[in-house]
């Protein structure tokens, strides 16, 4: 008879938890959000013998103190969920920091296995472990694993299954604090009724844990206690105990308990962890001397970004041309097979011209996501926070705010959600407001189209880099303005752990790249498809001329359509920055998603293509870029200004919705829409007029 158990993976960020989750579950995993919050929930399935195992990958956290949404979610799952075993992932090269979380997990009273990850890297640094002794000290079996090589996975599963069946409680050997602290814990524990939490029965473990958290003045546990009939007596005892300890030690109880945990961990590491040789400067230290250098750090970072965009454009160019040629052939085939009419227009102009115009740029998206995955996997992405910290302090933020901004290169939605790691509410809000100024992957098709159409291939990568760089500069300047006048105040001190440099596995890099690419394709098949069909409708109706007579030229039809009417209304606002009413139509469509700008332009140029070619007497235009160049009437200056406008103006609707959810008000999403529109028009006006004065608009 098969058994079913649930294990939870817990660990610090950068401990290799996600790699081990992927090793355990393979393709049998699903990703969603925890109910009511935007924190990602990952679950997977695996088996060991006759035991079916559900694996929950908890958000990475340094502690179980409920400050950040990640900590709240992780703790709630462990307290209220149906968890049988905790598998705690610990970085073997940084045990003192990581085992502090292990001690907190131990206090929850669930069976626990410690997966000591990256033991190969620890061995290279001359660190060896007495696994039996460490297991005894921690009250949990320690299993050495190497996540990047999938070593120790089977042993880890077997140990988890055994721990679940034996139901050994690590809280039977609790961490002992100072005797006087222990006395106060027991006084409070005696007043707390059993069954305070809905998770699996753990005897007195959770009552002791709750007493410790009350001494630490934990908000969430205090709320839980307030709902009890005994709340008055418990609160009175907690206050007495806190005052007693504060007067006795001249230190707040939170610090006393934290110091007690760290003292235990330091002692355990000293006993069970030894150095076999003199500690030499590691490869990570050698590399960091250059990458984190106070003078060279910024130029190296900019160089890395430039290489990323050259890589994106150069490697994506050829497969992009193949896809483009394929969609052109498909359009020509449908042109020949289908009779004239609305159905033909819908398929050729709406679907192929719209969605096809976005899918064409999939190779560039793949290369960008591959580059970002490599930077994350090697550990360099975390270092950008340190590189930019001093510079970011000048604008009232710190380097930690730069991580969400960099994630914005992929997508603004997870970047906005990543601001939850910022403790200061003003830092978080300012970072949320400037994240949309970073060029997300959705804008890349627009940049790629315009770069390919109006600039030489040798210059396209540099043009792309300049747009991304302008986005960073504008984000930093805007942050300074917001931090000085809109949300003033002192910035928080910045502390962040740097992971060791690692060679990322091909499997993990491809998994990250495919996850993001899959979301892009899903977007193309849903939101962009619907937006493309909507834009086709707006281009096609109302029918001009004699009820849509075939004698009505495409250009006349477009001008008299709903889209044409809207474009004409906007044209006076757009003319000073070099855009016509057709560009206005494309920019309106970009409110839904920035990729839709390309699909809208694709539909516009497909609609006009037949007429422009018949009058010019040319061969059929073979690429989307050529259609853009021939039909838009743009100069390179117009194209560059359009790229700038797309960079700056309003975030997509999905990002606006996430900003609303993260700030819990419509005030800041509406502010984001207003200030980005005004900033986009102002910057583009200055650049366009300066370009004309310099004779670049020809």
XYZ file of C-alpha atoms in Angstrom, residues 29-683:
655
model
C 6.231 20.521 -10.709
C 3.793 23.374 -10.865
C 4.135 27.051 -10.042
C 1.462 29.376 -8.707
C 0.964 31.905 -5.922
C 0.025 31.405 -2.293
C -3.598 32.486 -1.693
C -3.983 36.201 -1.055
C -0.333 37.117 -1.653
C 2.013 37.501 -4.606
C 4.665 35.161 -3.193
C 5.408 32.314 -5.586
C 4.440 28.779 -4.558
C 6.287 25.841 -6.133
C 5.159 22.258 -5.657
C 6.418 19.039 -7.190
C 5.976 15.285 -6.999
C 8.462 12.463 -6.568
C 8.553 8.981 -5.055
C 10.828 6.775 -2.986
C 9.978 3.098 -2.901
C 6.285 2.783 -2.104
C 6.065 6.355 -0.795
C 4.596 9.149 -2.920
C 6.130 12.474 -1.924
C 4.822 16.020 -2.405
C 7.670 18.536 -2.285
C 6.954 22.176 -1.377
C 9.710 24.671 -2.140
C 9.307 27.383 0.496
C 10.454 30.945 -0.267
C 14.110 31.530 0.614
C 14.442 33.219 4.006
C 17.117 33.982 6.589
C 14.818 33.628 9.585
C 11.293 32.775 10.726
C 10.636 36.248 12.093
C 7.579 37.467 10.204
C 8.827 40.703 8.654
C 8.809 40.084 4.885
C 5.950 38.391 2.955
C 8.331 35.486 2.201
C 8.961 34.900 5.911
C 5.233 35.100 6.687
C 4.394 32.574 3.959
C 7.197 30.138 4.879
C 6.285 30.241 8.548
C 2.551 29.878 7.951
C 3.147 26.805 5.775
C 5.275 25.187 8.495
C 2.864 26.056 11.307
C -0.499 25.527 9.653
C 0.303 23.244 6.714
C 0.234 19.477 6.515
C 4.038 19.119 6.532
C 5.558 15.769 7.565
C 9.283 16.572 7.250
C 11.408 19.690 6.809
C 14.406 19.339 4.513
C 16.663 22.235 5.434
C 19.162 23.172 2.695
C 22.422 24.508 4.179
C 25.344 26.012 2.246
C 28.390 24.013 3.387
C 30.690 26.962 2.656
C 28.720 29.280 4.957
C 27.438 27.077 7.764
C 27.373 29.631 10.598
C 24.967 31.890 8.708
C 22.800 29.048 7.363
C 22.525 26.956 10.537
C 20.919 29.893 12.337
C 17.765 29.145 10.331
C 18.199 25.437 11.137
C 17.998 26.198 14.871
C 14.764 28.136 14.332
C 13.287 25.309 12.232
C 14.292 22.820 14.930
C 12.154 24.729 17.452
C 9.006 24.105 15.377
C 8.934 20.452 16.443
C 8.737 18.870 12.969
C 11.030 16.012 11.911
C 13.933 17.639 10.040
C 16.741 16.560 7.712
C 19.671 18.886 7.031
C 20.938 18.733 3.440
C 24.501 20.046 3.600
C 24.802 21.339 0.044
C 27.928 22.251 -1.957
C 30.212 19.971 0.069
C 32.449 19.765 -3.023
C 33.127 23.497 -2.820
C 33.686 23.245 0.946
C 36.221 20.485 0.299
C 38.105 22.728 -2.143
C 38.276 25.369 0.584
C 39.717 22.813 3.011
C 36.539 22.475 5.099
C 35.665 18.976 6.349
C 32.739 17.897 8.515
C 32.093 15.265 11.140
C 28.588 14.459 9.904
C 27.678 12.195 12.826
C 28.720 14.798 15.375
C 26.943 17.611 13.534
C 23.800 15.435 13.323
C 23.959 14.799 17.065
C 24.478 18.471 17.918
C 21.672 19.678 15.659
C 19.251 16.898 16.596
C 18.682 16.177 12.895
C 20.360 13.840 10.410
C 22.871 15.638 8.164
C 23.123 14.403 4.550
C 25.966 15.699 2.319
C 24.742 16.654 -1.173
C 26.038 18.357 -4.301
C 22.972 19.878 -5.940
C 24.685 20.926 -9.167
C 25.743 17.299 -9.819
C 22.571 15.712 -8.430
C 24.633 13.826 -5.825
C 23.011 12.763 -2.560
C 19.441 13.191 -3.836
C 18.452 9.538 -3.311
C 19.986 9.480 0.203
C 18.119 12.685 1.021
C 14.777 11.206 -0.027
C 15.377 7.984 1.908
C 16.306 9.945 5.046
C 13.173 12.105 4.701
C 10.923 9.061 4.321
C 12.532 7.410 7.360
C 12.204 10.601 9.444
C 8.513 10.835 8.511
C 7.871 7.230 9.529
C 9.768 7.494 12.826
C 8.337 10.950 13.632
C 11.458 11.891 15.576
C 10.912 15.295 17.088
C 14.015 17.536 17.055
C 12.343 19.673 19.739
C 12.829 16.737 22.161
C 16.398 18.096 22.385
C 15.634 21.845 22.312
C 18.227 24.571 22.172
C 18.771 25.627 25.793
C 19.092 29.343 26.479
C 20.427 30.929 29.659
C 18.694 29.469 32.748
C 16.951 32.749 33.569
C 15.679 33.053 29.992
C 14.504 29.435 30.137
C 12.571 30.176 33.330
C 10.666 33.008 31.636
C 9.967 30.803 28.591
C 8.452 28.138 30.879
C 6.291 30.711 32.701
C 4.784 31.919 29.426
C 4.566 28.413 27.917
C 2.487 27.212 30.868
C -0.213 29.773 30.067
C -0.518 28.948 26.348
C -3.218 26.354 25.565
C -2.406 23.420 23.238
C -3.721 23.440 19.668
C -2.873 27.094 19.029
C -1.850 26.201 15.459
C -3.668 23.970 12.999
C -0.642 21.974 11.778
C 0.307 18.443 12.799
C 0.237 17.696 16.525
C 3.672 18.408 18.033
C 3.144 18.130 21.769
C 4.621 21.027 23.705
C 6.982 22.069 20.902
C 4.726 24.773 19.451
C 3.772 26.073 22.903
C 7.481 26.546 23.665
C 8.052 28.099 20.229
C 5.139 30.506 20.772
C 6.529 31.525 24.178
C 9.929 32.291 22.609
C 8.305 34.348 19.833
C 6.267 36.304 22.404
C 9.499 37.157 24.238
C 10.832 38.342 20.870
C 7.712 40.538 20.553
C 6.636 38.772 17.346
C 3.640 40.611 15.822
C 1.952 37.592 14.263
C 2.062 35.439 17.403
C 0.825 38.365 19.502
C -2.202 38.678 17.172
C -2.825 34.953 17.557
C -2.733 35.230 21.355
C -5.115 38.228 21.409
C -7.911 35.983 20.084
C -7.664 33.614 23.088
C -9.771 33.879 26.263
C -6.501 33.725 28.252
C -4.973 36.623 26.295
C -4.968 39.030 29.263
C -2.987 36.716 31.549
C -0.573 35.734 28.785
C 0.091 39.340 27.724
C 0.644 40.380 31.333
C 3.199 37.597 31.876
C 4.956 38.374 28.582
C 5.358 42.021 29.556
C 6.682 41.088 33.014
C 9.164 38.609 31.538
C 10.397 41.068 28.918
C 10.933 43.804 31.521
C 12.680 41.379 33.885
C 15.137 40.182 31.199
C 15.754 43.707 29.875
C 16.663 44.969 33.380
C 18.709 41.874 34.223
C 20.856 41.853 31.073
C 20.547 45.513 30.054
C 19.581 44.199 26.615
C 16.268 43.593 24.857
C 14.971 39.980 24.885
C 15.058 39.740 21.055
C 18.816 40.305 21.027
C 19.326 37.864 23.913
C 17.557 35.062 22.030
C 19.296 35.826 18.719
C 22.681 35.868 20.459
C 21.847 32.557 22.133
C 21.132 30.923 18.772
C 24.301 32.271 17.160
C 26.379 31.166 20.142
C 25.033 27.628 19.795
C 25.684 27.580 16.035
C 29.242 28.899 16.442
C 29.940 26.220 19.018
C 28.490 23.458 16.832
C 30.561 24.585 13.843
C 33.717 24.742 15.959
C 33.145 21.155 17.116
C 31.988 19.500 13.876
C 33.781 21.555 11.210
C 37.551 21.616 10.686
C 40.021 23.222 8.285
C 42.493 20.744 6.791
C 44.891 23.402 5.575
C 45.708 27.051 5.921
C 42.903 29.128 4.497
C 44.086 30.603 1.239
C 42.496 33.295 -0.815
C 39.630 31.670 -2.700
C 38.918 32.071 -6.396
C 35.830 34.067 -5.413
C 38.005 36.545 -3.477
C 40.414 36.877 -6.406
C 37.604 37.558 -8.900
C 35.868 39.961 -6.511
C 39.031 42.064 -6.243
C 38.293 43.112 -9.838
C 34.505 42.887 -10.112
C 33.860 44.673 -6.806
C 36.719 47.163 -7.144
C 35.617 50.648 -6.117
C 36.900 52.136 -9.393
C 36.691 49.251 -11.880
C 33.406 47.767 -10.607
C 31.039 50.101 -12.516
C 32.941 49.967 -15.872
C 33.104 46.169 -15.636
C 29.371 46.020 -14.946
C 28.591 48.279 -17.921
C 30.894 46.164 -20.081
C 29.027 43.015 -19.021
C 25.714 44.624 -19.942
C 27.077 45.720 -23.338
C 28.270 42.180 -24.039
C 24.863 40.822 -23.011
C 23.076 42.973 -25.595
C 25.642 42.288 -28.317
C 25.175 38.590 -27.559
C 21.390 38.956 -27.671
C 21.353 40.708 -31.030
C 24.173 38.814 -32.789
C 23.092 35.257 -31.946
C 19.392 35.961 -32.352
C 19.663 37.614 -35.770
C 19.898 34.537 -38.017
C 17.102 32.410 -36.475
C 14.979 35.577 -36.336
C 15.390 35.946 -40.115
C 14.376 32.294 -40.573
C 11.207 32.776 -38.554
C 10.441 36.024 -40.366
C 10.841 34.351 -43.758
C 8.566 31.521 -42.586
C 5.778 33.881 -41.589
C 6.139 35.781 -44.893
C 5.749 32.505 -46.826
C 2.726 31.578 -44.705
C 1.146 34.971 -45.436
C 1.770 34.603 -49.171
C 0.315 31.078 -49.096
C -2.880 32.276 -47.404
C -3.045 35.221 -49.821
C -3.108 32.743 -52.717
C -5.473 30.190 -51.130
C -8.146 32.416 -49.603
C -10.662 34.584 -51.471
C -10.735 38.287 -50.643
C -12.842 39.391 -47.711
C -12.921 39.801 -43.954
C -11.795 36.219 -43.163
C -8.677 36.606 -45.291
C -7.962 39.986 -43.696
C -8.444 38.521 -40.216
C -6.035 35.625 -40.807
C -3.362 37.468 -42.805
C -3.470 40.942 -41.248
C -4.749 40.147 -37.762
C -3.221 36.782 -36.821
C -0.124 36.394 -39.016
C 0.730 40.100 -39.095
C 0.039 40.524 -35.373
C 1.039 37.426 -33.398
C 3.580 36.380 -36.023
C 5.264 39.747 -35.723
C 5.850 39.072 -32.008
C 6.890 35.406 -32.293
C 9.512 36.406 -34.883
C 11.572 37.934 -32.063
C 11.564 34.781 -29.935
C 15.290 34.056 -30.661
C 16.282 37.462 -29.249
C 14.115 36.858 -26.185
C 15.746 33.441 -25.727
C 19.243 34.932 -25.893
C 18.386 37.710 -23.412
C 16.907 35.246 -20.915
C 19.874 32.921 -21.399
C 22.266 35.771 -20.584
C 20.309 36.777 -17.467
C 20.162 33.134 -16.298
C 23.957 32.859 -16.675
C 24.531 36.055 -14.670
C 22.215 34.813 -11.925
C 23.656 31.298 -11.912
C 27.291 32.385 -11.603
C 26.550 34.681 -8.653
C 27.385 37.929 -10.471
C 23.833 39.305 -10.374
C 23.936 39.540 -6.559
C 27.209 41.491 -6.778
C 25.662 44.259 -8.854
C 24.003 45.400 -5.607
C 27.419 45.917 -4.023
C 28.890 47.511 -7.141
C 26.083 50.079 -7.277
C 25.591 50.554 -3.515
C 27.726 53.691 -3.138
C 26.223 55.219 -6.261
C 22.669 54.338 -5.183
C 23.210 56.005 -1.798
C 23.666 59.281 -3.684
C 20.036 59.027 -4.827
C 18.686 58.016 -1.413
C 18.499 54.237 -1.959
C 20.983 51.413 -1.483
C 22.420 48.664 -3.643
C 19.726 46.173 -2.690
C 17.228 48.267 -4.677
C 19.282 47.643 -7.799
C 18.474 43.903 -7.808
C 14.752 44.421 -8.641
C 15.800 47.033 -11.195
C 18.074 44.504 -12.921
C 15.351 41.865 -12.799
C 13.282 44.406 -14.710
C 15.406 43.586 -17.759
C 13.485 40.305 -17.871
C 9.994 41.423 -16.809
C 8.644 44.274 -14.684
C 6.121 42.063 -12.879
C 8.556 39.818 -10.921
C 10.829 42.859 -10.529
C 8.071 44.791 -8.735
C 7.352 41.727 -6.592
C 11.075 41.398 -5.771
C 10.956 44.759 -3.960
C 9.420 42.906 -1.016
C 12.987 42.130 0.107
C 13.422 45.837 0.940
C 12.641 46.452 4.602
C 12.075 50.224 4.374
C 8.629 51.061 2.938
C 9.872 54.248 1.215
C 12.781 52.434 -0.428
C 10.346 49.800 -1.604
C 7.828 52.272 -3.040
C 10.475 54.330 -4.860
C 11.971 51.161 -6.342
C 8.507 49.998 -7.482
C 7.952 53.330 -9.250
C 11.277 53.290 -11.127
C 11.379 49.571 -12.050
C 9.185 50.125 -15.173
C 11.912 52.428 -16.570
C 14.138 49.373 -16.994
C 13.743 47.795 -20.435
C 11.793 44.575 -19.954
C 11.868 41.692 -22.416
C 8.506 42.808 -23.823
C 10.139 45.943 -25.254
C 12.935 43.986 -26.919
C 10.890 43.083 -30.053
C 10.233 46.811 -30.628
C 13.915 47.675 -30.247
C 14.974 44.749 -32.434
C 12.528 45.653 -35.204
C 13.567 49.309 -35.302
C 17.283 48.545 -34.938
C 17.163 46.017 -37.790
C 15.127 48.342 -40.020
C 17.011 51.630 -39.527
C 20.554 50.839 -38.340
C 23.433 48.742 -39.650
C 23.867 45.322 -38.046
C 27.273 46.391 -36.738
C 25.652 49.233 -34.765
C 22.437 47.488 -33.660
C 23.928 46.006 -30.473
C 25.315 49.377 -29.388
C 21.998 51.104 -30.152
C 20.264 48.500 -28.005
C 22.795 48.969 -25.198
C 22.306 52.757 -25.246
C 18.546 52.379 -24.752
C 19.033 50.058 -21.784
C 21.668 52.385 -20.327
C 19.372 55.416 -20.683
C 16.700 53.453 -18.812
C 19.111 52.856 -15.899
C 20.181 56.528 -15.819
C 16.560 57.752 -15.912
C 15.591 55.295 -13.157
C 18.396 56.561 -10.933
C 17.601 60.258 -11.557
C 13.883 59.650 -11.010
C 14.652 57.778 -7.781
C 16.639 60.796 -6.551
C 13.738 63.144 -7.299
C 11.180 60.850 -5.659
C 13.387 60.214 -2.611
C 14.105 63.946 -2.181
C 10.650 65.474 -2.658
C 7.926 62.823 -2.820
C 9.146 60.248 -0.269
C 11.943 61.907 1.737
C 13.831 60.192 4.564
C 17.078 58.469 5.481
C 17.990 55.297 3.573
C 18.422 52.024 5.424
C 21.868 50.447 5.951
C 22.642 47.735 3.407
C 23.696 44.201 4.314
C 23.559 41.335 1.837
C 25.268 37.984 1.583
C 27.455 37.310 -1.449
C 27.312 33.749 -2.783
C 30.517 32.092 -3.991
C 31.045 32.091 -7.746
C 29.810 28.891 -9.323
C 29.690 27.386 -12.766
C 25.943 27.042 -13.368
C 24.754 23.723 -14.732
C 23.383 23.607 -18.248
C 20.196 22.054 -16.869
C 19.488 24.877 -14.421
C 20.291 27.628 -16.957
C 18.086 26.063 -19.629
C 15.302 25.528 -17.070
C 15.337 29.222 -16.088
C 15.502 30.306 -19.728
C 12.638 28.022 -20.761
C 10.418 29.064 -17.829
C 10.628 32.718 -18.860
C 10.332 31.926 -22.576
C 7.265 29.773 -21.932
C 5.599 32.734 -20.207
C 6.460 34.884 -23.250
C 4.890 32.333 -25.624
C 1.865 31.986 -23.350
C 1.483 35.751 -23.481
C 1.734 35.650 -27.295
C -0.977 32.985 -27.418
C -3.398 34.774 -25.076
C -3.046 38.468 -24.305
C -1.210 39.404 -27.506
C -3.571 37.286 -29.630
C -6.609 39.035 -28.138
C -4.965 42.455 -28.477
C -4.031 41.706 -32.104
C -7.601 40.701 -32.923
C -8.901 43.845 -31.205
C -6.502 46.025 -33.177
C -7.515 44.288 -36.432
C -11.142 45.096 -35.615
C -10.244 48.735 -34.941
C -8.268 48.879 -38.239
C -11.065 47.273 -40.271
C -14.272 48.885 -38.979
C -16.274 50.874 -39.782
C -15.939 49.834 -43.402
C -15.083 52.807 -45.611
C -16.548 53.500 -49.035
C -19.472 51.492 -50.343
C -19.916 49.025 -47.433
C -16.371 47.861 -47.620
C -16.171 47.707 -51.437
C -13.032 46.107 -52.758
C -12.372 49.388 -54.592
C -11.634 51.102 -51.271
C -7.870 51.357 -50.875
C -6.285 49.974 -47.672
C -4.867 53.401 -46.820
C -8.301 55.064 -47.058
C -9.895 52.250 -45.037
C -7.264 52.580 -42.317
C -7.668 56.334 -42.087
C -11.461 56.048 -41.637
C -11.320 53.175 -39.146
C -11.820 53.486 -35.388
C -8.053 53.216 -34.945
C -7.470 55.931 -37.523
C -9.909 58.235 -35.729
C -8.102 57.708 -32.414
C -4.744 58.268 -34.066
C -5.911 61.547 -35.597
C -7.012 62.783 -32.157
C -3.552 62.065 -30.738
C -1.545 63.351 -33.705
C -1.245 66.988 -32.482
C 0.369 65.720 -29.254
C 2.724 63.360 -31.067
C 3.771 65.558 -33.994
C 6.260 67.648 -31.920
C 8.213 64.457 -31.157
C 8.240 63.202 -34.745
C 5.349 60.704 -34.743
C 2.309 60.499 -36.997
C -1.170 59.198 -36.218
C -0.230 55.620 -37.173
C 2.507 55.573 -34.558
C -0.079 56.848 -32.070
C -2.234 53.794 -32.812
C 0.697 51.481 -32.080
C 1.498 53.294 -28.828
C -2.129 53.000 -27.667
C -1.973 49.244 -28.272
C 1.174 49.111 -26.109
C -0.931 49.824 -23.019
C -2.009 46.168 -23.099
C 1.520 44.790 -23.541
C 4.591 46.306 -25.128
C 4.975 43.411 -27.587
C 1.605 44.401 -29.048
C 3.271 47.516 -30.498
C 5.130 45.212 -32.879
C 2.015 43.204 -33.715
C 0.131 46.475 -34.335
C 2.872 47.759 -36.625
C 2.852 44.346 -38.304
C -0.869 44.616 -38.937
C -0.511 48.223 -40.166
C 2.245 47.342 -42.612
C 0.458 44.183 -43.775
C -2.663 46.218 -44.513
C -0.691 48.727 -46.569
C 1.675 46.228 -48.155
C -0.410 45.276 -51.210
C -1.070 48.860 -52.246
C 2.468 50.127 -51.710
C 3.961 47.303 -53.726
C 1.490 47.502 -56.600
C 2.191 51.191 -57.107
C 5.956 50.759 -56.772
C 6.095 47.780 -59.116
C 8.567 45.967 -56.890
C 9.075 42.369 -55.863
C 7.257 41.314 -52.673
C 8.865 42.674 -49.519
C 10.553 39.758 -47.783
C 10.954 40.901 -44.181
C 9.023 42.704 -41.501
C 11.931 45.124 -41.007
C 11.863 46.104 -44.691
C 8.132 46.772 -44.539
C 8.705 48.976 -41.482
C 11.426 50.954 -43.237
C 9.524 51.416 -46.526
C 6.085 52.220 -45.125
C 6.694 54.162 -41.914
C 8.512 57.097 -43.506
C 10.818 57.101 -40.491
C 14.403 58.261 -40.379
C 16.910 56.707 -37.938
C 16.190 59.673 -35.633
C 12.439 58.907 -35.619
C 13.179 55.256 -34.924
C 15.494 56.065 -32.012
C 12.983 58.510 -30.486
C 10.261 55.852 -30.778
C 12.506 53.392 -28.922
C 12.973 56.000 -26.186
C 9.233 56.605 -25.926
C 8.540 52.865 -25.655
C 11.271 52.632 -22.998
C 9.745 55.339 -20.793
C 5.986 55.554 -21.267
C 3.376 53.742 -19.182
C 3.947 50.229 -17.800
C 1.791 47.473 -19.278
C -1.593 46.739 -17.709
C -0.288 43.636 -15.920
C 2.471 45.682 -14.238
C -0.042 48.362 -13.243
C -2.187 45.630 -11.656
C 0.811 44.276 -9.708
C 1.763 47.791 -8.506
C -1.836 48.186 -7.318
C -1.669 44.861 -5.491
C 1.756 45.538 -3.933
C 0.914 49.096 -2.758
C -2.726 48.321 -1.863
C -3.917 51.601 -3.390
C -4.676 53.077 -6.830
C -2.740 56.245 -5.964
C 0.693 54.930 -6.985
C -0.317 53.023 -10.146
C -2.050 56.175 -11.440
C 0.982 58.253 -10.424
C 3.191 55.811 -12.367
C 1.039 56.192 -15.505
C 1.032 59.997 -15.270
C 4.692 60.646 -14.577
C 5.992 58.141 -17.168
C 3.794 59.634 -19.910
C 4.980 63.163 -19.094
C 8.620 62.061 -18.815
C 8.455 60.126 -22.114
C 7.080 63.114 -24.023
C 9.622 65.538 -22.486
C 12.684 63.337 -23.125
